[in-house]
DNA sequence: CAAGTATATGTCAGATATGACATGCGAACA
DNA sequence: TGTTCGCATGTCATATCTGACATATACTTG
């Protein structure tokens, strides 16, 4: 958030912080969630170029609804399913690693 | 496997191949297993430098036996637990990404 | 030798993630 | 307008993963 915006909000009495702070997440918990969200986004990008959710679901022997949840970052979706889906789009371990690494950190 | 060794074994009547071939794993299944094994190895390396299994277990609110299984690549351990453990050793998403990427692929 | 420490392995009840299915919504188009 | 297509969301029985615990092995140290 820009400093100016933060100051404007704080002047109005708002507490300003990250979602992680609001939810009292530890850095490790935040990092895990960011990893999953990064994979969700990349999965959608890759999948959209190649096939429908139903087609991807068939490849990983899952269902369209589960792929939709994977792409929307639903909490019921495991890291494992995200990675299996990425692999099924043709992603290499290297590409998956890059998605997880994100913009360093 | 070296070509010479393969030929020696085949001369004796052995069928020679990778574990993946033996188990009829698809490339995607193999890749997922390799990712997990790479994380197991890295986890052990990092953890040994810093703490005991019991100490790591406490950090991730798990148990020593589960950490042991994570490090030995037991099939009952999820990708998620492996990543949580890596984070608890202080690994960054970048380091985790590198572990997963392995030697390209 | 016994006692302590670190790790490995098996079991199990309970928690969580799963695929399947139903259904909702919007866009394209006939 | 109705129909089809792609995606989102909710529910549910079941499969998988979980932490906890008991116990084993292997070292080290007194």
Coordinates of C-alpha atoms (C1' of nucleotides) in Angstrom, one line a residue:
Chain A
X1 CA 0.0 0.0 0.0
X2 CA 1.2 3.5 -0.8
X3 CA 2.3 5.5 2.2
X4 CA -0.1 8.4 1.3
X5 CA -3.1 6.1 1.3
X6 CA -2.1 4.5 4.5
X7 CA -1.8 7.9 6.2
X8 CA -5.2 9.0 4.8
X9 CA -6.9 5.8 6.2
X10 CA -5.1 6.1 9.5
X11 CA -6.2 9.7 9.8
X12 CA -9.8 8.4 9.6
X13 CA -9.2 5.9 12.4
X14 CA -8.7 2.8 10.4
X15 CA -6.2 0.2 11.5
X16 CA -4.2 -0.6 8.4
X17 CA -2.4 -3.8 7.9
X18 CA -2.0 -6.9 5.8
X19 CA -4.6 -9.8 5.7
X20 CA -1.9 -11.9 7.4
X21 CA -1.7 -9.5 10.3
X22 CA -5.5 -9.3 10.6
X23 CA -5.7 -13.1 10.8
X24 CA -2.7 -13.4 13.1
X25 CA -0.9 -15.6 10.7
X26 CA 2.7 -16.5 11.4
X27 CA 5.1 -15.8 8.5
X28 CA 5.2 -19.5 7.8
X29 CA 1.5 -19.7 7.5
X30 CA 1.4 -16.7 5.2
X31 CA 4.1 -18.1 3.1
X32 CA 2.3 -21.4 2.6
X33 CA -0.9 -19.5 1.6
X34 CA 1.1 -17.4 -0.8
X35 CA 2.6 -20.5 -2.3
X36 CA -0.8 -22.0 -2.9
X37 CA -2.3 -18.8 -4.3
X38 CA 0.7 -18.4 -6.7
X39 CA 0.1 -21.9 -7.9
X40 CA -3.6 -21.3 -8.3
X41 CA -3.0 -18.3 -10.5
X42 CA -0.4 -20.1 -12.6
X43 CA -2.6 -23.1 -13.0
X44 CA -5.4 -20.9 -14.4
X45 CA -3.1 -19.1 -16.8
X46 CA -1.7 -22.4 -18.1
X47 CA -4.9 -24.3 -18.2
X48 CA -6.9 -21.5 -20.0
X49 CA -4.4 -21.6 -22.9
X50 CA -4.8 -25.4 -23.3
X51 CA -8.1 -26.8 -22.3
X52 CA -11.3 -26.5 -20.3
X53 CA -11.6 -27.3 -16.6
X54 CA -13.5 -30.5 -17.4
X55 CA -10.7 -31.7 -19.7
X56 CA -8.0 -31.0 -17.1
X57 CA -10.2 -32.8 -14.5
X58 CA -10.3 -35.9 -16.7
X59 CA -6.5 -35.9 -17.0
X60 CA -6.0 -36.0 -13.3
X61 CA -9.0 -38.2 -12.6
X62 CA -10.7 -35.5 -10.7
X63 CA -13.8 -33.5 -11.3
X64 CA -14.5 -30.1 -12.9
X65 CA -15.7 -28.7 -9.6
X66 CA -12.4 -29.6 -7.9
X67 CA -10.4 -27.9 -10.7
X68 CA -12.6 -24.8 -10.3
X69 CA -11.8 -24.8 -6.6
X70 CA -8.1 -25.3 -7.2
X71 CA -8.1 -22.3 -9.5
X72 CA -10.1 -20.1 -7.1
X73 CA -7.8 -20.9 -4.2
X74 CA -10.4 -22.7 -2.2
X75 CA -9.0 -23.8 1.2
X76 CA -10.2 -27.4 0.7
X77 CA -7.7 -27.9 -2.1
X78 CA -4.3 -29.4 -1.2
X79 CA -0.9 -28.4 -2.4
X80 CA -0.7 -31.9 -3.9
X81 CA -3.8 -31.4 -6.1
X82 CA -2.5 -28.0 -7.3
X83 CA 0.9 -29.6 -8.3
X84 CA -0.8 -32.6 -9.9
X85 CA -2.9 -30.2 -12.0
X86 CA 0.1 -28.1 -12.9
X87 CA 1.9 -31.2 -14.1
X88 CA -1.1 -32.2 -16.1
X89 CA -1.0 -28.9 -18.0
X90 CA 2.5 -29.9 -19.1
X91 CA 4.3 -27.8 -16.5
X92 CA 7.8 -29.1 -15.6
X93 CA 9.1 -29.3 -12.0
X94 CA 11.2 -26.3 -13.0
X95 CA 8.2 -24.2 -13.9
X96 CA 6.4 -25.3 -10.7
X97 CA 9.4 -24.3 -8.7
X98 CA 9.5 -20.9 -10.3
X99 CA 5.8 -20.4 -9.6
X100 CA 6.4 -21.2 -5.9
X101 CA 9.5 -19.1 -5.7
X102 CA 7.5 -16.2 -6.9
X103 CA 9.3 -12.8 -7.0
X104 CA 12.0 -14.1 -4.6
X105 CA 11.1 -13.5 -0.9
Chain B
X1 CA 22.6 -46.1 -15.2
X2 CA 25.8 -46.6 -17.2
X3 CA 25.4 -48.3 -20.5
X4 CA 28.0 -50.9 -19.6
X5 CA 26.3 -51.9 -16.4
X6 CA 23.0 -52.1 -18.2
X7 CA 24.5 -54.5 -20.8
X8 CA 26.1 -56.6 -18.2
X9 CA 22.8 -57.0 -16.3
X10 CA 20.8 -57.6 -19.5
X11 CA 23.3 -60.3 -20.5
X12 CA 22.4 -62.1 -17.3
X13 CA 18.7 -62.0 -18.3
X14 CA 17.6 -59.1 -16.1
X15 CA 15.1 -56.7 -17.4
X16 CA 16.5 -53.3 -16.7
X17 CA 14.5 -50.1 -16.3
X18 CA 13.7 -47.3 -14.0
X19 CA 11.5 -47.7 -10.9
X20 CA 8.9 -45.6 -12.7
X21 CA 8.8 -48.0 -15.6
X22 CA 8.5 -51.0 -13.3
X23 CA 5.6 -49.5 -11.5
X24 CA 4.0 -48.2 -14.7
X25 CA 4.0 -44.7 -13.5
X26 CA 3.1 -41.9 -15.9
X27 CA 5.6 -39.1 -16.3
X28 CA 3.4 -36.9 -14.2
X29 CA 3.2 -39.4 -11.4
X30 CA 7.0 -39.8 -11.5
X31 CA 7.5 -36.1 -11.4
X32 CA 5.3 -35.7 -8.4
X33 CA 7.2 -38.4 -6.6
X34 CA 10.5 -36.9 -7.5
X35 CA 9.3 -33.5 -6.2
X36 CA 8.4 -35.1 -2.9
X37 CA 11.7 -37.0 -2.6
X38 CA 13.7 -33.9 -3.4
X39 CA 11.9 -32.0 -0.7
X40 CA 12.5 -34.9 1.8
X41 CA 16.2 -34.7 1.1
X42 CA 16.4 -31.0 1.4
X43 CA 14.4 -31.0 4.5
X44 CA 16.8 -33.4 6.2
X45 CA 19.8 -31.4 5.1
X46 CA 18.4 -28.2 6.4
X47 CA 16.9 -29.6 9.6
X48 CA 20.1 -31.5 10.7
X49 CA 22.0 -28.2 10.6
X50 CA 19.6 -26.5 13.0
X51 CA 17.6 -28.8 15.3
X52 CA 16.4 -32.3 16.2
X53 CA 13.3 -33.9 14.7
X54 CA 11.5 -33.3 17.9
X55 CA 12.2 -29.6 17.9
X56 CA 11.0 -29.2 14.3
X57 CA 7.9 -31.2 15.2
X58 CA 7.1 -28.8 17.9
X59 CA 7.5 -25.8 15.5
X60 CA 4.9 -27.2 13.1
X61 CA 2.7 -28.7 15.9
X62 CA 3.3 -32.2 14.7
X63 CA 5.2 -35.1 16.2
X64 CA 8.7 -36.5 15.9
X65 CA 7.4 -39.6 14.2
X66 CA 5.8 -37.5 11.5
X67 CA 9.0 -35.6 10.9
X68 CA 10.9 -38.8 10.6
X69 CA 8.4 -40.1 8.0
X70 CA 8.7 -36.8 6.1
X71 CA 12.5 -37.1 5.9
X72 CA 12.4 -40.7 4.9
X73 CA 9.9 -40.1 2.1
X74 CA 7.1 -42.2 3.6
X75 CA 4.1 -42.2 1.3
X76 CA 1.7 -41.1 4.0
X77 CA 3.3 -37.7 4.1
X78 CA 1.7 -35.0 2.1
X79 CA 3.4 -32.3 0.0
X80 CA 1.8 -29.8 2.3
X81 CA 3.5 -31.2 5.4
X82 CA 6.9 -31.3 3.6
X83 CA 6.5 -27.6 2.7
X84 CA 5.4 -26.6 6.1
X85 CA 8.4 -28.4 7.6
X86 CA 10.7 -26.7 5.1
X87 CA 9.3 -23.3 6.0
X88 CA 9.8 -24.1 9.7
X89 CA 13.5 -24.6 9.1
X90 CA 13.6 -21.1 7.8
X91 CA 13.5 -21.9 4.1
X92 CA 12.1 -19.2 1.9
X93 CA 9.6 -19.9 -0.9
X94 CA 12.6 -19.3 -3.3
X95 CA 14.6 -22.1 -1.7
X96 CA 11.6 -24.4 -1.8
X97 CA 11.1 -23.6 -5.4
X98 CA 14.7 -24.4 -6.1
X99 CA 14.4 -27.7 -4.3
X100 CA 11.4 -28.6 -6.4
X101 CA 12.9 -27.5 -9.7
X102 CA 15.8 -29.8 -9.0
X103 CA 18.4 -30.0 -11.8
X104 CA 16.1 -28.5 -14.3
X105 CA 13.9 -31.0 -16.1
Chain C
dC1 C1' 26.8 -52.3 32.1
dA2 C1' 22.8 -48.8 32.5
dA3 C1' 20.9 -44.4 31.2
dG4 C1' 20.1 -40.8 28.0
dT5 C1' 19.5 -39.0 23.3
dA6 C1' 18.2 -39.1 18.4
dT7 C1' 15.8 -41.4 14.9
dA8 C1' 12.7 -45.0 12.7
dT9 C1' 8.5 -47.6 12.3
dG10 C1' 3.8 -49.4 13.4
dT11 C1' -0.9 -48.5 14.9
dC12 C1' -5.1 -45.9 15.4
dA13 C1' -9.1 -42.7 16.1
dG14 C1' -10.2 -38.4 14.4
dA15 C1' -9.5 -34.6 11.1
dT16 C1' -9.2 -33.1 6.4
dA17 C1' -9.3 -33.6 1.4
dT18 C1' -11.3 -36.2 -2.1
dG19 C1' -14.4 -37.2 -6.4
dA20 C1' -19.1 -37.1 -7.6
dC21 C1' -23.1 -34.8 -8.2
dA22 C1' -26.6 -31.1 -8.3
dT23 C1' -27.3 -26.7 -9.4
dG24 C1' -26.5 -21.6 -10.2
dC25 C1' -24.8 -18.0 -13.2
dG26 C1' -23.3 -15.6 -17.3
dA27 C1' -22.1 -15.5 -22.2
dA28 C1' -22.7 -16.9 -26.9
dC29 C1' -25.8 -17.7 -30.3
dA30 C1' -29.8 -19.6 -32.8
Chain D
dT1 C1' -36.6 -16.7 -26.4
dG2 C1' -34.4 -21.2 -25.3
dT3 C1' -30.2 -24.0 -25.5
dT4 C1' -25.5 -24.9 -24.9
dC5 C1' -21.0 -24.2 -22.8
dG6 C1' -17.7 -23.0 -19.3
dC7 C1' -17.1 -22.0 -14.7
dA8 C1' -18.5 -21.5 -9.6
dT9 C1' -20.3 -23.3 -5.4
dG10 C1' -22.6 -26.4 -2.0
dT11 C1' -23.2 -31.0 -0.1
dC12 C1' -21.8 -35.6 1.1
dA13 C1' -19.9 -40.4 1.8
dT14 C1' -15.5 -42.1 1.6
dA15 C1' -10.5 -42.1 1.2
dT16 C1' -6.4 -40.2 2.8
dC17 C1' -3.6 -37.8 6.1
dT18 C1' -3.1 -36.3 10.7
dG19 C1' -0.9 -36.1 15.5
dA20 C1' -0.2 -39.0 19.3
dC21 C1' 1.6 -42.9 21.2
dA22 C1' 4.3 -47.2 21.9
dT23 C1' 8.2 -49.2 20.9
dA24 C1' 12.6 -50.4 18.4
dT25 C1' 17.3 -49.5 17.0
dA26 C1' 21.7 -47.2 17.3
dC27 C1' 24.9 -44.1 19.6
dT28 C1' 27.1 -41.9 23.3
dT29 C1' 28.5 -41.3 27.9
dG30 C1' 29.2 -42.4 32.7

